[in-house]
mmCIF file of C-alpha atoms and ligand atoms in Angstrom:
data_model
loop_
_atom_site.group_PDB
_atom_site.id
_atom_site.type_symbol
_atom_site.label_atom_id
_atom_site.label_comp_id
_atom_site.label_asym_id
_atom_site.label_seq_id
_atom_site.Cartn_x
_atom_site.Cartn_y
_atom_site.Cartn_z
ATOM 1 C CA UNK A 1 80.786 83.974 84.674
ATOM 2 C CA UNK A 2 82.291 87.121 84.578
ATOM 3 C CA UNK A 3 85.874 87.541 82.691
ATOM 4 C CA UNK A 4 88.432 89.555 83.643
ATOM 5 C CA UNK A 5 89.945 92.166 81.472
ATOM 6 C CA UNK A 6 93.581 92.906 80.556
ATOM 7 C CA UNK A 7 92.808 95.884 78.642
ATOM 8 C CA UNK A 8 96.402 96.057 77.429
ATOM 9 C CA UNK A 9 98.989 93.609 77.151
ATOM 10 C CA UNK A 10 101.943 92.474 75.181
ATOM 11 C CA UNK A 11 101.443 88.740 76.183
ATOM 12 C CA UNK A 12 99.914 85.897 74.530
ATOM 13 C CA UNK A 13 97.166 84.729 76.518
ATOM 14 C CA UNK A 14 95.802 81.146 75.779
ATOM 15 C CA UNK A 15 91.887 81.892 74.911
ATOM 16 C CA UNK A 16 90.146 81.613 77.726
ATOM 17 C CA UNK A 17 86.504 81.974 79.269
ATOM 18 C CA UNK A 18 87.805 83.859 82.366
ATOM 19 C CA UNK A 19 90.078 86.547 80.959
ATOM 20 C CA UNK A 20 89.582 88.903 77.929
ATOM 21 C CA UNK A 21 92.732 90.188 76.861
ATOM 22 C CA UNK A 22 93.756 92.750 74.403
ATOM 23 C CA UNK A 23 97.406 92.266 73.019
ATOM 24 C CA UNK A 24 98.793 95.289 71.853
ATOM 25 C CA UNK A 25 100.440 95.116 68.160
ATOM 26 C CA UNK A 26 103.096 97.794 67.710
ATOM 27 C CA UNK A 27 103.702 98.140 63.835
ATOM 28 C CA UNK A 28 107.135 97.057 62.329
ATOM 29 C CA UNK A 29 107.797 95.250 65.334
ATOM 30 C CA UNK A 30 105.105 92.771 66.263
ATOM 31 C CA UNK A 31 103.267 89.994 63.836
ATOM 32 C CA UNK A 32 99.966 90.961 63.670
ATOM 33 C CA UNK A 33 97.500 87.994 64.495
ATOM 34 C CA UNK A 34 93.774 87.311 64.517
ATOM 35 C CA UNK A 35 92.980 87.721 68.243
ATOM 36 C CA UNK A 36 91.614 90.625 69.898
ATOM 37 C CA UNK A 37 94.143 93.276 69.939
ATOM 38 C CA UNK A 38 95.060 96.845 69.224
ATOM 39 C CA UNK A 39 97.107 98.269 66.956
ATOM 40 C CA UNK A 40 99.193 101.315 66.134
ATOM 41 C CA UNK A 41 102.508 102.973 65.855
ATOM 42 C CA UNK A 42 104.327 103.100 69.278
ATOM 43 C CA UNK A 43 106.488 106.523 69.208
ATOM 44 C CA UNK A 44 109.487 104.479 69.882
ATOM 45 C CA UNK A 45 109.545 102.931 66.643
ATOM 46 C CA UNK A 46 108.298 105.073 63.758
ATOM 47 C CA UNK A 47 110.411 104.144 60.902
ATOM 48 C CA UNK A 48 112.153 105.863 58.660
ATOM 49 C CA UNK A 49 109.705 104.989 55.544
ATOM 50 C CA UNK A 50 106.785 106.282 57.631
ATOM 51 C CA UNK A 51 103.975 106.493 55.290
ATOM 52 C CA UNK A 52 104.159 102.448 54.088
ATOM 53 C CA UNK A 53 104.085 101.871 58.260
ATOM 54 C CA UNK A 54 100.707 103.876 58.444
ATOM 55 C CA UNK A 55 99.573 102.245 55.221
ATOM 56 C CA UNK A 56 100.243 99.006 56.847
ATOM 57 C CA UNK A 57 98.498 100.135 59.752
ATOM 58 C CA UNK A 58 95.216 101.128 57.888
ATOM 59 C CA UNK A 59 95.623 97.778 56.266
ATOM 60 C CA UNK A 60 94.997 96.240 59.471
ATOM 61 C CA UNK A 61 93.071 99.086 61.530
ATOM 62 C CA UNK A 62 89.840 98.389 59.798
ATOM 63 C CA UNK A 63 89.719 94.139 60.361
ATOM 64 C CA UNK A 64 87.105 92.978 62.927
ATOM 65 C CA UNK A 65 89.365 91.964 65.952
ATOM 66 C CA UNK A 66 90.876 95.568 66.013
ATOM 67 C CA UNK A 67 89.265 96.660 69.317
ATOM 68 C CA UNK A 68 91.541 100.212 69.455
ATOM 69 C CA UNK A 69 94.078 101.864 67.881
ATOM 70 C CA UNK A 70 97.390 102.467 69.704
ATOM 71 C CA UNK A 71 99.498 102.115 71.939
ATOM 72 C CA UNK A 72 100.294 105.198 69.885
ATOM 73 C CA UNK A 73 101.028 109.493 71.123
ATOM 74 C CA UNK A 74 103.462 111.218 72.528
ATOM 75 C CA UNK A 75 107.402 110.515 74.429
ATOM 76 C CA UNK A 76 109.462 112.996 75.457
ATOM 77 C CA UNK A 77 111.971 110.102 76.020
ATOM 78 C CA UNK A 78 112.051 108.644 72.469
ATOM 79 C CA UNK A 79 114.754 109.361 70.073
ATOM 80 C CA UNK A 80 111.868 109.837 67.432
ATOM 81 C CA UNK A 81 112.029 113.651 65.944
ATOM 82 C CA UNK A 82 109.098 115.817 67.646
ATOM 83 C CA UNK A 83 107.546 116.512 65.093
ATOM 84 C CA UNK A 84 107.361 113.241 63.297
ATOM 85 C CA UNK A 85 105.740 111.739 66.612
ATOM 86 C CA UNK A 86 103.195 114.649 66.764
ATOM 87 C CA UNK A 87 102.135 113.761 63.166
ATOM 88 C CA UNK A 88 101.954 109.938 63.877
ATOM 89 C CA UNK A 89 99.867 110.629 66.725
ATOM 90 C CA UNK A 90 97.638 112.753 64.616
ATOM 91 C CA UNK A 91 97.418 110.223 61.949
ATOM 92 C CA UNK A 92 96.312 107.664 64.375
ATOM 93 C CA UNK A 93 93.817 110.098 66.136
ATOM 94 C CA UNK A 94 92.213 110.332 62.259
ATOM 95 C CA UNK A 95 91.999 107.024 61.885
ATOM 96 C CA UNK A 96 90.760 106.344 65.140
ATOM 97 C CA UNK A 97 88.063 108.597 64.556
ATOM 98 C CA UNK A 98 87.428 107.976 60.757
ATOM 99 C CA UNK A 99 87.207 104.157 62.442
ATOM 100 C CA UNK A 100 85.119 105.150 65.059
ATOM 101 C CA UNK A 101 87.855 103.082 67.284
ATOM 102 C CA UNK A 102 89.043 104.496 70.309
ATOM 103 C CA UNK A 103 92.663 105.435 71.102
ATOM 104 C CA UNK A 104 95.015 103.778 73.419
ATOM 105 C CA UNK A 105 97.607 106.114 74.113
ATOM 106 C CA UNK A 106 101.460 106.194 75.387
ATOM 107 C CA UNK A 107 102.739 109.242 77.234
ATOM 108 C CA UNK A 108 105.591 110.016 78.836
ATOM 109 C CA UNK A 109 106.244 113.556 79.877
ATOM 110 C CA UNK A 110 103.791 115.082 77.824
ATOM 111 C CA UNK A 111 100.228 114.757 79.063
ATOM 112 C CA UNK A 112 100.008 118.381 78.835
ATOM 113 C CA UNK A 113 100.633 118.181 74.919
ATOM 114 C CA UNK A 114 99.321 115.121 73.982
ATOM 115 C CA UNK A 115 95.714 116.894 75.636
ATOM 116 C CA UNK A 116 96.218 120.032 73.613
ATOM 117 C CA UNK A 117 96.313 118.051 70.468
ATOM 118 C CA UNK A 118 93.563 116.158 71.141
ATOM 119 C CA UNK A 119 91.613 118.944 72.378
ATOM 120 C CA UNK A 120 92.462 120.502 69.257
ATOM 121 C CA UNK A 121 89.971 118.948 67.397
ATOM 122 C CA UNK A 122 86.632 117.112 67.201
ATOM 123 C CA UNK A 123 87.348 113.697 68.771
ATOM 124 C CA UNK A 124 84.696 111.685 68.565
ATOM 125 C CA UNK A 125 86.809 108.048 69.489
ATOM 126 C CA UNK A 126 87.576 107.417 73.088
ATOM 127 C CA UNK A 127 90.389 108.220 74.643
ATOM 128 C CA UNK A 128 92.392 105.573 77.166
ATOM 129 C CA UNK A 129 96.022 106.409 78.549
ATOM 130 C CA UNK A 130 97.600 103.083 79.514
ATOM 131 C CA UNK A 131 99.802 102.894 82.104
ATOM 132 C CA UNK A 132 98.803 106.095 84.023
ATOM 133 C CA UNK A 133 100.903 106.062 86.890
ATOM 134 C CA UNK A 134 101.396 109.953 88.059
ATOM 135 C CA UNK A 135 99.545 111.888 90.849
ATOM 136 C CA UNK A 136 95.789 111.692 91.762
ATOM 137 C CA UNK A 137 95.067 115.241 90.390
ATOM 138 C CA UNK A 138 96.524 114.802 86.910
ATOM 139 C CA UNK A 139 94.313 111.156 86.495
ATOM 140 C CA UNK A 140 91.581 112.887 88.209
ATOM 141 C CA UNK A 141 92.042 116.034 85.539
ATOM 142 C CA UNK A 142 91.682 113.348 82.811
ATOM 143 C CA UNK A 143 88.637 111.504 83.833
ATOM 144 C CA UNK A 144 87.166 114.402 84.477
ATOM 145 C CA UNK A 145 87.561 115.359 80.433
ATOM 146 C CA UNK A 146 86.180 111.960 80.035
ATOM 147 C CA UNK A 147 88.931 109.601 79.070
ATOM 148 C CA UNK A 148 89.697 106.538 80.533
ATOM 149 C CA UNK A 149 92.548 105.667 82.619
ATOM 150 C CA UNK A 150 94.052 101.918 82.399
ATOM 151 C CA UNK A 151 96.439 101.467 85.412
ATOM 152 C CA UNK A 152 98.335 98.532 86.120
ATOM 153 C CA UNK A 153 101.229 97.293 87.938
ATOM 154 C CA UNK A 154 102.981 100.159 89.334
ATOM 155 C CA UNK A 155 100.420 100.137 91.679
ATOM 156 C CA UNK A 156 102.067 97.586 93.321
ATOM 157 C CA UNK A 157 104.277 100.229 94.178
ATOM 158 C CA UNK A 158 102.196 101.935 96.791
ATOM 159 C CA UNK A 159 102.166 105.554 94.789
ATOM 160 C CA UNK A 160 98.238 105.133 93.254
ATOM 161 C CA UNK A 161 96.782 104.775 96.340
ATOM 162 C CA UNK A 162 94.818 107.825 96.404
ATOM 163 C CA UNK A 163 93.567 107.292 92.603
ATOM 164 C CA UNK A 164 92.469 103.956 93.268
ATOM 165 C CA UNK A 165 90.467 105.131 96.075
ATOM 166 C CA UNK A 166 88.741 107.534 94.088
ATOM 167 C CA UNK A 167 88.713 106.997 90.119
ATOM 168 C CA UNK A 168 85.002 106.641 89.329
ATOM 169 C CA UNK A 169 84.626 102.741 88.265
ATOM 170 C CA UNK A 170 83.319 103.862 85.284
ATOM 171 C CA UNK A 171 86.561 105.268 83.706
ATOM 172 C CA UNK A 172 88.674 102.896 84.786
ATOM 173 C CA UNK A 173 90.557 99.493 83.039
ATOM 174 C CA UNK A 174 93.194 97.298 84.455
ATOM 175 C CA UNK A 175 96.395 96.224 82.378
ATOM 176 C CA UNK A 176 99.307 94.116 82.727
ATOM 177 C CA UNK A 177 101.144 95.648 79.387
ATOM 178 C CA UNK A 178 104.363 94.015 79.689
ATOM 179 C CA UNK A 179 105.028 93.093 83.294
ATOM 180 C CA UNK A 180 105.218 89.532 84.030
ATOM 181 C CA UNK A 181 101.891 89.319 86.474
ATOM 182 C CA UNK A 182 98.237 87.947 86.035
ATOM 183 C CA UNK A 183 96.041 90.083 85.515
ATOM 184 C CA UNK A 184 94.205 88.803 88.610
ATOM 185 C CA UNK A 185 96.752 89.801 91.199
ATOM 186 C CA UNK A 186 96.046 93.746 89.754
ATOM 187 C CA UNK A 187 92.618 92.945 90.284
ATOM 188 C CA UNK A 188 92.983 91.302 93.762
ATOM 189 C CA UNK A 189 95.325 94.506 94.343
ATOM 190 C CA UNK A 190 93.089 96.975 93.314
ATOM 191 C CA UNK A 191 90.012 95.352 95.369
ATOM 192 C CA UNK A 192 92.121 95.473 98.527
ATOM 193 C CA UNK A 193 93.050 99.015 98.449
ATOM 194 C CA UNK A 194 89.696 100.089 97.015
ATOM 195 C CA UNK A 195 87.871 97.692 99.666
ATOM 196 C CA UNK A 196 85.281 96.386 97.290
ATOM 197 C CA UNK A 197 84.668 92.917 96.217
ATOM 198 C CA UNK A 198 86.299 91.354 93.195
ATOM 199 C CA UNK A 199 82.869 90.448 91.380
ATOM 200 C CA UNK A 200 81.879 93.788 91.598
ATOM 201 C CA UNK A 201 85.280 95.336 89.938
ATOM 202 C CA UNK A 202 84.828 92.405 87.484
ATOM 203 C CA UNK A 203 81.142 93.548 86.556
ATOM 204 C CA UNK A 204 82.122 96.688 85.935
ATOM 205 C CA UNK A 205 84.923 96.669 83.977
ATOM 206 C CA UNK A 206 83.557 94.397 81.654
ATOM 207 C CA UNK A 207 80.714 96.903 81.364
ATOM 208 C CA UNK A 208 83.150 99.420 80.673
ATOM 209 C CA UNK A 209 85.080 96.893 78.458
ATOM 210 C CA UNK A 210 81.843 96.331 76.424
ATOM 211 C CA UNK A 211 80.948 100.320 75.906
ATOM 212 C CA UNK A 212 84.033 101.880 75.044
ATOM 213 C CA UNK A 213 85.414 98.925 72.537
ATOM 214 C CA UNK A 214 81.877 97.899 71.173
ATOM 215 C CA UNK A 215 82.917 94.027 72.476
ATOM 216 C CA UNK A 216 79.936 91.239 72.991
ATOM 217 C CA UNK A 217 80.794 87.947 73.178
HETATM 218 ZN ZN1 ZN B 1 102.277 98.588 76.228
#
């Protein structure tokens, strides 16, 4: 059988043979545990002793059931100094790529930014932003730069309608981050506005699952 995957999440999920999940761990705030997870330093909450947070996160960065680092970039709504969140996210970019992890990334009102710096350099993790929930032509701008977009459920809201028709399969994930839903009903969504069968989203997002965060079973 097929799993689903919850590519990002900030819910404890009883192990399971039908869903993968990935629980995000946000440094400082979250205990870390030995499940599958990412983990990274959220822009909302880089603390004042910054360097023992990112030696805490390299402590853990490196153990076996670290699938990503992140959630992790840039917020222009955070009350976290500019700069200091432009360094962070750098930090975690190195590390993802010294790791060779990929990077799940938070962004809020600074795609435009958070591409330049990563475009800035040789990347050679993959890139995911979680939570994409703007217009067609920005995720479609993004794919076609080859990251990954992980949507979830704000498009329940009616507004991703286009992007979910289109978004190759390939660059795609499903997430319930924080929201109190299944990770099923995204699915089910998804299918229905997409019109494709839910075995065959399943298949390939697992694929895609597999690839980008070196997962087997
Ligand atoms: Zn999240």
């Amino acid at each position: 059988m097929i799993p689903y995957v919850d590519c990002h999440t900030h819910q404890f999920y009883e192990p399971s043979d039908s869903v993968i999940s990935m629980r995000n761990c946000i440094v400082s705030t979250d205990y870390f545990q030995n499940q599958l997870c990412s983990v990274g330093i959220h822009p909302w909450y880089i603390d004042q002793d910054y360097e023992n947070q990112l030696s805490t996160l390299r402590k853990y960065a490196a153990k076996e059931n670290v699938l990503a680092i992140g959630e992790c970039g840039l917020d222009k709504l955070s009350s976290a100094p500019w700069e200091k969140q432009a360094k962070a996210f750098q930090d975690q970019i190195d590390l993802a790529n010294a790791l060779s992890k990929p990077l799940i990334l938070h962004t809020v009102r600074a795609y435009q930014e958070t591409v330049e710096q990563l475009q800035n350099q040789k990347l050679i993790s993959r890139v995911v932003f979680h939570g994409f929930n703007k217009h067609a032509q920005l995720g479609y701008s993004l794919v076609e730069k080859g990251y990954f977009l992980n949507l979830g459920a704000d498009m329940l809201k009616g507004n991703l309608t286009e992007l979910i028709h289109d978004i190759p399969l390939t660059s795609l994930f499903l997430e319930t981050d924080d929201k109190n839903i299944s990770i099923q009903e995204i699915y089910t969504y998804f299918c229905a506005v997409r019109k494709i069968n839910v075995e065959t989203l399943k298949q390939q997002l697992y694929t895609n699952f597999c690839t980008v965060f070196k997962y087997s079973k």
